[in-house]
PDB file of C-alpha atoms in Angstrom:
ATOM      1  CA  UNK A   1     -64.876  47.007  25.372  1.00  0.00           C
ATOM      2  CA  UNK A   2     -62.904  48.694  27.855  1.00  0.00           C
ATOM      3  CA  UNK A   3     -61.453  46.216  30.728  1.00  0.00           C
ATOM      4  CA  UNK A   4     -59.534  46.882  34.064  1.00  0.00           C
ATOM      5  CA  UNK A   5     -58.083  45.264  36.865  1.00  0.00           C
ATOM      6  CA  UNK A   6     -58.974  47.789  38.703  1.00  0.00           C
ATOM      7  CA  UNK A   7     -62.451  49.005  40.284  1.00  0.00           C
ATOM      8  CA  UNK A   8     -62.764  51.784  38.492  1.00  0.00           C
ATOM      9  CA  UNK A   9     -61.705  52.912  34.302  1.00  0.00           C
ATOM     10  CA  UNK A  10     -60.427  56.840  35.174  1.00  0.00           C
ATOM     11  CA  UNK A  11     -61.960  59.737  33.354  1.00  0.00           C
ATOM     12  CA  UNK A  12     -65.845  57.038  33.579  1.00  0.00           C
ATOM     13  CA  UNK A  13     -67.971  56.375  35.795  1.00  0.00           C
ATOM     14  CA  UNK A  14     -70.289  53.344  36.241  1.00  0.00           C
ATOM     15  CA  UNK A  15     -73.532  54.402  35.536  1.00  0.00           C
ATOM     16  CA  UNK A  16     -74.638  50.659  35.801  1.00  0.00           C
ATOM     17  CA  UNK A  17     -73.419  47.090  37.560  1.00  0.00           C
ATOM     18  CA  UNK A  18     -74.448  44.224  35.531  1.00  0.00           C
ATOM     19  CA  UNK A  19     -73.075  41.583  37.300  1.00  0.00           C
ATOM     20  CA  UNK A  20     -70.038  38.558  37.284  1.00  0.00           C
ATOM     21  CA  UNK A  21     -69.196  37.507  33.722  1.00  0.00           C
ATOM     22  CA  UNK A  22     -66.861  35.111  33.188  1.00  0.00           C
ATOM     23  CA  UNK A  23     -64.873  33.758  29.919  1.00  0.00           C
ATOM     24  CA  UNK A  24     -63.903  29.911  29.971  1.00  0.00           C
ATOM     25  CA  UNK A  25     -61.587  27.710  28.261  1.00  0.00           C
ATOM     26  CA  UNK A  26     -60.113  24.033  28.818  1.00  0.00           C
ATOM     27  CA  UNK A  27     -56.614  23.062  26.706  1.00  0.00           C
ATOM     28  CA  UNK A  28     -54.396  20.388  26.408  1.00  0.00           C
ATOM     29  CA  UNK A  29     -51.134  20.007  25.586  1.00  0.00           C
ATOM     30  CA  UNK A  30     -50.285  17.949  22.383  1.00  0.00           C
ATOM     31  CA  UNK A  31     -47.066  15.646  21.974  1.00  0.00           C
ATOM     32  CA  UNK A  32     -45.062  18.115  19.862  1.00  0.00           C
ATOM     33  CA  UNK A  33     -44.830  20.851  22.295  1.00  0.00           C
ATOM     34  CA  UNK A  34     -44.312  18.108  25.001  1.00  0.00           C
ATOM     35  CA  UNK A  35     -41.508  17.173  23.122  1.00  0.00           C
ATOM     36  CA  UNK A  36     -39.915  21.202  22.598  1.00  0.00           C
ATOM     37  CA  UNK A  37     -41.411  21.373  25.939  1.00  0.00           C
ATOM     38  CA  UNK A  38     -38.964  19.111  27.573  1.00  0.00           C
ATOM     39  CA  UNK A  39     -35.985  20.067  25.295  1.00  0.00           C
ATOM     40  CA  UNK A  40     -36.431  24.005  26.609  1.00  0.00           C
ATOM     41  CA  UNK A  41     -36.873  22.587  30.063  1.00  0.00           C
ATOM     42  CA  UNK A  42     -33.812  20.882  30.007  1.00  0.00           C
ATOM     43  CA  UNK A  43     -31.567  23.740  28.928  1.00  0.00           C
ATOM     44  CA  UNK A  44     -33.091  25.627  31.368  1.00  0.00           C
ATOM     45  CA  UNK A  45     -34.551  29.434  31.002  1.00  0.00           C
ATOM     46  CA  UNK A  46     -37.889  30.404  29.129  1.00  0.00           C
ATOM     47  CA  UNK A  47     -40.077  27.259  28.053  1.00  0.00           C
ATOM     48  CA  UNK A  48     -41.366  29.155  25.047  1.00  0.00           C
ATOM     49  CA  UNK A  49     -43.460  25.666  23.845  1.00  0.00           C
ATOM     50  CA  UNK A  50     -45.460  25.989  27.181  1.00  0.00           C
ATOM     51  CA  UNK A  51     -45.461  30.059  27.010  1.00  0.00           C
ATOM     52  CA  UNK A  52     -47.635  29.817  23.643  1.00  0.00           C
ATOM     53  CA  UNK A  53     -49.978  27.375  25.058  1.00  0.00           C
ATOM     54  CA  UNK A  54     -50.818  29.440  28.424  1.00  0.00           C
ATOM     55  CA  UNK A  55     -51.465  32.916  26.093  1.00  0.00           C
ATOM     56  CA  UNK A  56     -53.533  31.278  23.678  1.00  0.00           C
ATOM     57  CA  UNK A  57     -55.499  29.514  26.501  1.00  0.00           C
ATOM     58  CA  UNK A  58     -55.713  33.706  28.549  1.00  0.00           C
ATOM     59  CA  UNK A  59     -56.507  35.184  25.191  1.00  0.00           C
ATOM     60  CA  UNK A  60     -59.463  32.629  24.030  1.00  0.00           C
ATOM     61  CA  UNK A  61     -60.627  33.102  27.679  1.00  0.00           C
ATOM     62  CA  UNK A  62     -60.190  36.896  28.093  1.00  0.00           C
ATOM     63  CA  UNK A  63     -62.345  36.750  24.208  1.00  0.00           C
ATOM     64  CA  UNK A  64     -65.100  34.877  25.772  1.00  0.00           C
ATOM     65  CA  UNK A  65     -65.209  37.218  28.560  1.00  0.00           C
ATOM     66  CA  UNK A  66     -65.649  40.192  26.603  1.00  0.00           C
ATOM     67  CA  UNK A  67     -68.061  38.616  24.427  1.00  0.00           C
ATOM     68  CA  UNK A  68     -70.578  37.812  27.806  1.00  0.00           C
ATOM     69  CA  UNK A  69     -69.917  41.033  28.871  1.00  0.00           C
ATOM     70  CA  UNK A  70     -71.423  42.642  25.678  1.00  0.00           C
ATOM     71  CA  UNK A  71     -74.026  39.988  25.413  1.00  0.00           C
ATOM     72  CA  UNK A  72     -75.043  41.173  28.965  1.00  0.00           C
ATOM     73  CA  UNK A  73     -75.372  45.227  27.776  1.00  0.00           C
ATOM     74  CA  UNK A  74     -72.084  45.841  29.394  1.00  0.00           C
ATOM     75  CA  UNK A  75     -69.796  48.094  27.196  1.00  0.00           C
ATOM     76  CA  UNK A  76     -66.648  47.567  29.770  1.00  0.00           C
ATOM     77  CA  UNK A  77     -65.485  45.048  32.546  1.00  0.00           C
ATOM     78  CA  UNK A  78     -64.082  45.973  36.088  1.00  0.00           C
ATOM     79  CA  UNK A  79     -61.683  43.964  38.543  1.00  0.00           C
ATOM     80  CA  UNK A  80     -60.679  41.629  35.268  1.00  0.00           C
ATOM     81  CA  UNK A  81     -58.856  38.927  37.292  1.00  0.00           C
ATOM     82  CA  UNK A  82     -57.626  35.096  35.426  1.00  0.00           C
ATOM     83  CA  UNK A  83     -57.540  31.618  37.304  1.00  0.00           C
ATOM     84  CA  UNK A  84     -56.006  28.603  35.852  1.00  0.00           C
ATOM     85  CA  UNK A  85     -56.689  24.903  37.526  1.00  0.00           C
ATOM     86  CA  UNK A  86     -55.298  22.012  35.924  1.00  0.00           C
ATOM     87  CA  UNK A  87     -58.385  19.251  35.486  1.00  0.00           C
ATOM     88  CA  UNK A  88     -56.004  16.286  35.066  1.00  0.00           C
ATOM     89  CA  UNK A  89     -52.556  15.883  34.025  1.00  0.00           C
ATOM     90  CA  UNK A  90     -51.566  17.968  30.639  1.00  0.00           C
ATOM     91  CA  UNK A  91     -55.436  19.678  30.339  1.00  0.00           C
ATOM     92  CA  UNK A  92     -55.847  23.011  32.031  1.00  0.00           C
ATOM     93  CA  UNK A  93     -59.095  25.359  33.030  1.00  0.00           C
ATOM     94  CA  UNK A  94     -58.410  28.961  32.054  1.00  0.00           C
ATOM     95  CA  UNK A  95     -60.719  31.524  33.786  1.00  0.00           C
ATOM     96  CA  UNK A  96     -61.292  34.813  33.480  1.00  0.00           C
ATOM     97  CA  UNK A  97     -63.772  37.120  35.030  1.00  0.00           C
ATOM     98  CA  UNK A  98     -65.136  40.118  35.925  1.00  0.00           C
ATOM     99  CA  UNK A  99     -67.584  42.344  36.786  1.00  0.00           C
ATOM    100  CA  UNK A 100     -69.477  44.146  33.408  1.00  0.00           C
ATOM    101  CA  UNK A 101     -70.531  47.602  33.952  1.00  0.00           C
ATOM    102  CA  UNK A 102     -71.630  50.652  31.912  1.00  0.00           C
ATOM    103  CA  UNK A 103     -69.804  53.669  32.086  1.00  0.00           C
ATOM    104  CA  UNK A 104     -70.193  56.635  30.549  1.00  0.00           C
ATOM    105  CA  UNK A 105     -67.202  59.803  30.225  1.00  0.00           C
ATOM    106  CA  UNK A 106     -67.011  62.068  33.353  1.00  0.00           C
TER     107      UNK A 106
END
């Protein structure tokens, strides 16, 4: 599956719009990397704990993305774009979205 954040993949063109698909994923954070969380915090710099858990929450959403763009007929995904909303404290929405296509080599 091709993807881009841009409206257009060079050397294709779209040869057919499917339509918005979207990937979703909620996750919380557990105790332990509260814990390494707020350790990291307090020494200032990169908060790798909290790094981990935003990736794995992009990458499970960007998976589910791709997956309803091929369950749609779409073989790539324009104007890929990711949201994140936090639901309550310590659980977070990831989003991601796009628009599935088909496009064939120019």
């Amino acid at each position: 599956m091709m993807t881009s954040t841009t409206n257009e993949i060079f050397g294709h063109r779209v040869v057919r719009h499917i339509g918005v698909v979207r990937g979703i994923t909620v996750r919380s954070r557990n105790a332990i990397s509260d814990a390494i969380g707020g350790v990291q915090s307090m020494l200032g710099g990169r908060v790798g704990a909290y790094v981990k858990l935003a990736e794995a929450g992009r990458q499970e959403a960007f998976e589910q993305l791709v997956e309803h763009a091929r369950a749609a007929g779409g073989n790539a995904i324009l104007a890929v774009r990711y949201d994140a909303t936090e639901i309550m404290p310590g659980v977070t929405e990831v989003l991601a979205y796009g628009t599935a296509v088909v496009v064939e080599p120019q």
